[in-house]
Coordinates of C-alpha atoms in Angstrom, one line a residue:
Chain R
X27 CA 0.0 0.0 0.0
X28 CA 1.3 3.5 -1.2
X29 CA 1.4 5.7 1.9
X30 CA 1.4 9.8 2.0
X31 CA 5.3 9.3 3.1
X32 CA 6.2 7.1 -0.1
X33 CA 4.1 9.5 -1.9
X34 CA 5.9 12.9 -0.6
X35 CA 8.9 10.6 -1.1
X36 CA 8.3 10.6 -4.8
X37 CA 6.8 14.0 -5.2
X38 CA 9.3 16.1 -6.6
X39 CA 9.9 13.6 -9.6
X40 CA 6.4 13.3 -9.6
X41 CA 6.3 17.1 -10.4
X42 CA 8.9 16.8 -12.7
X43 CA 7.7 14.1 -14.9
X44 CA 10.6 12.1 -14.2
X45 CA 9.3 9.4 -11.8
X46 CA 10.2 5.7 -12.6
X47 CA 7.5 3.3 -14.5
X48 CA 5.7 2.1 -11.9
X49 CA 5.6 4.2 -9.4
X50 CA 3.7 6.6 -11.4
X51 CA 0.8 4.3 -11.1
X52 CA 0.9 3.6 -7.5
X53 CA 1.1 7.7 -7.4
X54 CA -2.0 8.1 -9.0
X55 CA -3.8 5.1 -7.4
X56 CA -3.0 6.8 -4.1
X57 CA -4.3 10.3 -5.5
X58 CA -7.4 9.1 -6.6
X59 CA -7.9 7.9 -2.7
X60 CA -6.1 10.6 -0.6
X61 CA -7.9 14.0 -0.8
X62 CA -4.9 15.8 1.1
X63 CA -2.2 14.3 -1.3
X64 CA -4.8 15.3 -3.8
X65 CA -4.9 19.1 -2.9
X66 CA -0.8 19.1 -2.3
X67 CA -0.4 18.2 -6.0
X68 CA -3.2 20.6 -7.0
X69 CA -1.9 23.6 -5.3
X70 CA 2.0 23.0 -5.8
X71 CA 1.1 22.9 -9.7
X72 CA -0.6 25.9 -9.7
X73 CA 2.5 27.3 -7.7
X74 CA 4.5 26.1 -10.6
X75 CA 2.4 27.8 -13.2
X76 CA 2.5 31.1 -11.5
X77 CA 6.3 31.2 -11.3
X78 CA 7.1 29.9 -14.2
X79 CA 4.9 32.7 -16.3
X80 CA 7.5 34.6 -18.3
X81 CA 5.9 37.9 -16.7
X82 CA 4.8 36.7 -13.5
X83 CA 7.9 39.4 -12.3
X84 CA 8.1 42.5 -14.1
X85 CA 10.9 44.4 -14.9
X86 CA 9.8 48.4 -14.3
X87 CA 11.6 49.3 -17.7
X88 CA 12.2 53.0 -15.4
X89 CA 14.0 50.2 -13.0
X90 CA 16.1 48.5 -15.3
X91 CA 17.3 51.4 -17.9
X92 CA 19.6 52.6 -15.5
X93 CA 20.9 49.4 -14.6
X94 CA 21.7 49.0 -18.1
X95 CA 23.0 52.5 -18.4
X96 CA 25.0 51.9 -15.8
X97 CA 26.8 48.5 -17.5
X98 CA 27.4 50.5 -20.7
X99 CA 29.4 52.6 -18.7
X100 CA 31.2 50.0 -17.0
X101 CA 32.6 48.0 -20.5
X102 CA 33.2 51.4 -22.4
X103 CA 35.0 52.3 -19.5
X104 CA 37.0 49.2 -19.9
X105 CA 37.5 49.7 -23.9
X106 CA 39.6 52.3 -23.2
Chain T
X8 CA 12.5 46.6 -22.0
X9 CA 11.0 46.8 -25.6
X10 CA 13.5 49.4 -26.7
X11 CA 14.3 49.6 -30.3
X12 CA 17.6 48.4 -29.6
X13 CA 16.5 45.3 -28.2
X14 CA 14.7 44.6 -30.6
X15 CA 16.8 45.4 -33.2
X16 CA 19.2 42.9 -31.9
X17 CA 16.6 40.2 -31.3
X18 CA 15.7 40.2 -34.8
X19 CA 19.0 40.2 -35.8
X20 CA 19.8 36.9 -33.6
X21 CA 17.3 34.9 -34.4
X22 CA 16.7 35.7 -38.6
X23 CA 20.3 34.9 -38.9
X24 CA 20.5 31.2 -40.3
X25 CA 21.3 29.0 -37.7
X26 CA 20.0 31.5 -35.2
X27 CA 21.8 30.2 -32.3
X28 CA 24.4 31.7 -33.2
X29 CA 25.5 35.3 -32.4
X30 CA 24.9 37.1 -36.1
X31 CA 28.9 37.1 -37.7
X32 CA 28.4 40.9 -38.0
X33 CA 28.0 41.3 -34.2
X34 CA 30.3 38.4 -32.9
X35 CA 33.2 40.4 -35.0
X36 CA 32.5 43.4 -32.7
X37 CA 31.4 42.1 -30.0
X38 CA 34.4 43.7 -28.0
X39 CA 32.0 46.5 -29.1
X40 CA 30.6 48.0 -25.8
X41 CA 27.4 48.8 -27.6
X42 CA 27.2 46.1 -29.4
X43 CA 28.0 43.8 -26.2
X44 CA 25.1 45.7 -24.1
X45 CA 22.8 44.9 -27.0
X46 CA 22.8 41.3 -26.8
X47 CA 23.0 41.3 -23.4
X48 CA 19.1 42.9 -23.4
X49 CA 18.0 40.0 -24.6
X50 CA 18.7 38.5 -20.6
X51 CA 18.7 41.4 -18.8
X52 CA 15.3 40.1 -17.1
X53 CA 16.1 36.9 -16.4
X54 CA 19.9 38.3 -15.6
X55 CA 18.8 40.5 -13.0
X56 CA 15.9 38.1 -11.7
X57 CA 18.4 35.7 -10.6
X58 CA 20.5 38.6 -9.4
X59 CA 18.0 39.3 -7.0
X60 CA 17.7 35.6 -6.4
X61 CA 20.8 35.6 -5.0
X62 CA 21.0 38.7 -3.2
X63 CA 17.4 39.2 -1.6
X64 CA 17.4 42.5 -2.1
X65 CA 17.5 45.3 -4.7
X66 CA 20.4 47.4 -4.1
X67 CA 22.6 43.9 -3.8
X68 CA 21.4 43.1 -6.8
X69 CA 22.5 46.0 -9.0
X70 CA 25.6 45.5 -8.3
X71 CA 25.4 41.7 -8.5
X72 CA 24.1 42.8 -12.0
X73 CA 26.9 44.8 -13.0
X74 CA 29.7 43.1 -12.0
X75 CA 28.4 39.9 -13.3
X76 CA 28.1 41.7 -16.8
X77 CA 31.4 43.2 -16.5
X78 CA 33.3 39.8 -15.7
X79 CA 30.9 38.0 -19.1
X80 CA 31.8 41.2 -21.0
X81 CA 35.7 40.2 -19.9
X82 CA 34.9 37.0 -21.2
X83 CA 34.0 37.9 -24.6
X84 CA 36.4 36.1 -26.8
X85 CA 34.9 32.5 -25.9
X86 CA 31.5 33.8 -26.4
X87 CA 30.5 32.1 -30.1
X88 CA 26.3 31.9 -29.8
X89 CA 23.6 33.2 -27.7
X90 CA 23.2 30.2 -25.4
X91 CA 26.7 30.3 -24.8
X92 CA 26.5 34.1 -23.9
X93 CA 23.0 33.4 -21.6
X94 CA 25.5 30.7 -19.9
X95 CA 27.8 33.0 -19.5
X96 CA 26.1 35.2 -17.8
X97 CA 24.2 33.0 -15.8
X98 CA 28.0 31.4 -14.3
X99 CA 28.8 34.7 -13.8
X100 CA 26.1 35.7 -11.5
X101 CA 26.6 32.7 -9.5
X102 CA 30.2 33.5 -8.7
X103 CA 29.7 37.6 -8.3
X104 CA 27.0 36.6 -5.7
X105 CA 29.5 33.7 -3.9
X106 CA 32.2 36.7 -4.4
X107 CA 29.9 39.6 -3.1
X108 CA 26.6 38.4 -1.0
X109 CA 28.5 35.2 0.1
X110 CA 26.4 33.1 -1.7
X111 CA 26.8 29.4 -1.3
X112 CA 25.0 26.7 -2.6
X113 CA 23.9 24.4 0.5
X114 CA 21.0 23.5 1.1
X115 CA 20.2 25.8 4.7
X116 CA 20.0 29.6 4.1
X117 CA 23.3 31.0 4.6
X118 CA 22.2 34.4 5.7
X119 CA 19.3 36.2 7.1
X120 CA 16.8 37.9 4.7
X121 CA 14.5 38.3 7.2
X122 CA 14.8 42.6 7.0
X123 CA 14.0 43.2 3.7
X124 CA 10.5 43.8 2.2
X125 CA 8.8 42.6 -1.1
X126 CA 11.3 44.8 -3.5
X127 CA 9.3 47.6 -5.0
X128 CA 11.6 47.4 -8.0
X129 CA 11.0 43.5 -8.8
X130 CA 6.9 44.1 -9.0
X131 CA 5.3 40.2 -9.9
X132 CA 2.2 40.9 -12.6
X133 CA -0.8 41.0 -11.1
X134 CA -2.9 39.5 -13.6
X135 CA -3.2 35.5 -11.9
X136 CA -5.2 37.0 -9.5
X137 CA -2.4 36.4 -6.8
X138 CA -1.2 39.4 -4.2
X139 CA 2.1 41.1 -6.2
X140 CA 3.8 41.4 -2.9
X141 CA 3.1 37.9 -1.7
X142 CA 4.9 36.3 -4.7
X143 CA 7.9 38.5 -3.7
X144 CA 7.6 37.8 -0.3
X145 CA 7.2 34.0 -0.5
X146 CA 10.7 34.0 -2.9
X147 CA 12.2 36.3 -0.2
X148 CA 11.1 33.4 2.5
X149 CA 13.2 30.5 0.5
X150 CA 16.5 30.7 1.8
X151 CA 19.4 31.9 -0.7
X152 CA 19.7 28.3 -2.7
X153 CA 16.2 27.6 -2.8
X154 CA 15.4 31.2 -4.6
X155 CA 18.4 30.4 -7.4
X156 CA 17.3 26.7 -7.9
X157 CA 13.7 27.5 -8.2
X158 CA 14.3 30.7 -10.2
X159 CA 16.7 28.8 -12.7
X160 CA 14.4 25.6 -13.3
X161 CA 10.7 27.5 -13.2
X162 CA 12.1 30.9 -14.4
X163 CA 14.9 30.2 -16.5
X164 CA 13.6 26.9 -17.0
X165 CA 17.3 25.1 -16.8
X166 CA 17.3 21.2 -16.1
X167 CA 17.8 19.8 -12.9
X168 CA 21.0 18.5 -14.4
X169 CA 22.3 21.7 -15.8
X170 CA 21.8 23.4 -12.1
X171 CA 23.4 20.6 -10.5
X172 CA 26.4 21.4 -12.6
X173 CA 26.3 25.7 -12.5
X174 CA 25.8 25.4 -8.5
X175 CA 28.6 22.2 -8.1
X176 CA 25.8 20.5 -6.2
X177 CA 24.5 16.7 -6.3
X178 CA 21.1 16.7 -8.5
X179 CA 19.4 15.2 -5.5
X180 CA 20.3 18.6 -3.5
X181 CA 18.7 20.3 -6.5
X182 CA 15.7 18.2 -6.4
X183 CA 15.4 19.2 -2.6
X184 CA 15.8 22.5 -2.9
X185 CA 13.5 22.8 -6.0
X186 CA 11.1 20.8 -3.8
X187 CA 11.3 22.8 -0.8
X188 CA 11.0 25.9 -2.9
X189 CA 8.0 25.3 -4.2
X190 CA 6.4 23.7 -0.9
X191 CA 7.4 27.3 0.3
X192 CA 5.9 29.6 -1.7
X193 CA 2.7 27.5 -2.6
X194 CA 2.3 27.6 1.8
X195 CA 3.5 31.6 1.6
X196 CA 0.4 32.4 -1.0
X197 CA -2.3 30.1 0.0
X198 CA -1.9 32.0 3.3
X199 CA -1.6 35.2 1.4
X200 CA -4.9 34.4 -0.9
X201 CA -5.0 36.5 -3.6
X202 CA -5.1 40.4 -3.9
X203 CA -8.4 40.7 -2.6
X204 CA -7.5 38.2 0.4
X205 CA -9.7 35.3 -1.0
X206 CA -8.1 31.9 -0.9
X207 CA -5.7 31.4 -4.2
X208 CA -6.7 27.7 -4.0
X209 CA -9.6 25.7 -4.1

């Protein structure tokens, strides 16, 4: 029997679409029957999603122009 | 961060046939200054993203930023396509921030972020629905290894492999990290909710 701690165990391959044939299966057989498994992998996917959208951090372009001024600077100083 | 100039050298890099490469015209004058600041728009997000990864703060950051653009700029001459300049840049913010924040990739926090804020210059969009500050504050709340490894596989969207090997770390201390990260912030924003205060999950 799958328990939450072989579960947990296996849940960052799980998230990563890397866990071993087999296991997958027992995964999802114990997801279909644990609710608080269930809402773990629900919510840590939606985590995922939000952090991974391109924009989910946004650059003020007012923020990063000087930044960027300020590494022009830097290597033309060094041409010289 | 849609300047012409950016875009300019976008297009350039990626009509050129085999657009991997840096366009011949460029790499030729890459020891260009100009030319060099250019190309390196193309990262400058992600660049300073995992700048403030590694710092935990804004003003750390910066300078993170600019000397780790100064030392890939050093670097030119092995710099042949784009990936090898994003590379580039990415090792070089690793060992600014072990050089200058004292950075090191273990797997406890190596120093206190506790005082700082959600940055007001690294402002998450608002549009999922979730609080802008909480996203912040829940990256702030990973310690210093969790924030790089979760910013360079979700973010960046590097391999756990490919981290393993920029940080020198085992992948299974990736894998934890990663893992912890995420555990992290998904606890920080469910009890966050989202910018109304209504719970983010169902």
């Amino acid at each position: 029997m799958f328990s939450c701690a072989d579960f947990l165990a296996e849940f960052g391959d799980y998230l990563e679409g890397s866990t071993k044939p087999g296991i997958k299966s027992c995964i999802e057989e114990h997801l279909r029957e644990c609710r608080t498994c269930k809402v773990i992998v629900d919510s840590t996917s939606k985590t995922i999603r939000i952090v991974t959208e391109t924009d989910s951090f946004l650059l003020p372009a007012d923020d990063v122009e000087p930044i960027v001024q300020n590494v022009m600077s830097r290597v033309r100083k060094l041409k010289r | 961060m849609n300047s012409a100039i950016e875009q300019g050298a976008l297009e350039k890099a990626v009509s050129t046939p085999g657009s991997q490469f840096v366009p011949k015209d460029r790499r030729s004058r890459l020891g260009n200054a100009q030319a060099f600041t250019d190309l390196i728009r193309l990262f400058e997000g992600e660049v300073y993203l995992l700048c403030f990864a590694v710092a935990g703060n804004p003003e750390l950051a910066e300078e993170i930023a600019l000397e780790a653009t100064y030392r890939a700029f050093t670097a030119r001459k092995h710099i042949l396509t784009i990936e090898q300049l994003r590379s580039s840049l990415i090792g070089a913010v690793i060992s600014t921030g072990r050089d200058l924040a004292g950075f090191v990739a273990r797997s406890e926090a190596q120093f206190d972020v506790s005082g700082h804020g959600p940055s007001e210059s690294l402002s998450p969009h608002s549009r999922s629905g979730f609080s802008p500050a909480a996203l912040v504050n829940a990256l702030l709340d990973c310690a210093p290894v969790e924030r790089v490894v979760i910013v360079l596989r979700d973010t960046l969207h590097l391999t756990c492999s490919e981290i393993a090997g920029i940080l020198n770390l085992p992948i299974e201390a990736v894998k934890h990290s990663l893992l912890t990260a995420r555990l992290g912030i998904c606890r920080m924003l469910f009890h966050a909710g989202d910018s109304q205060g209504r719970p983010l999950y169902e």
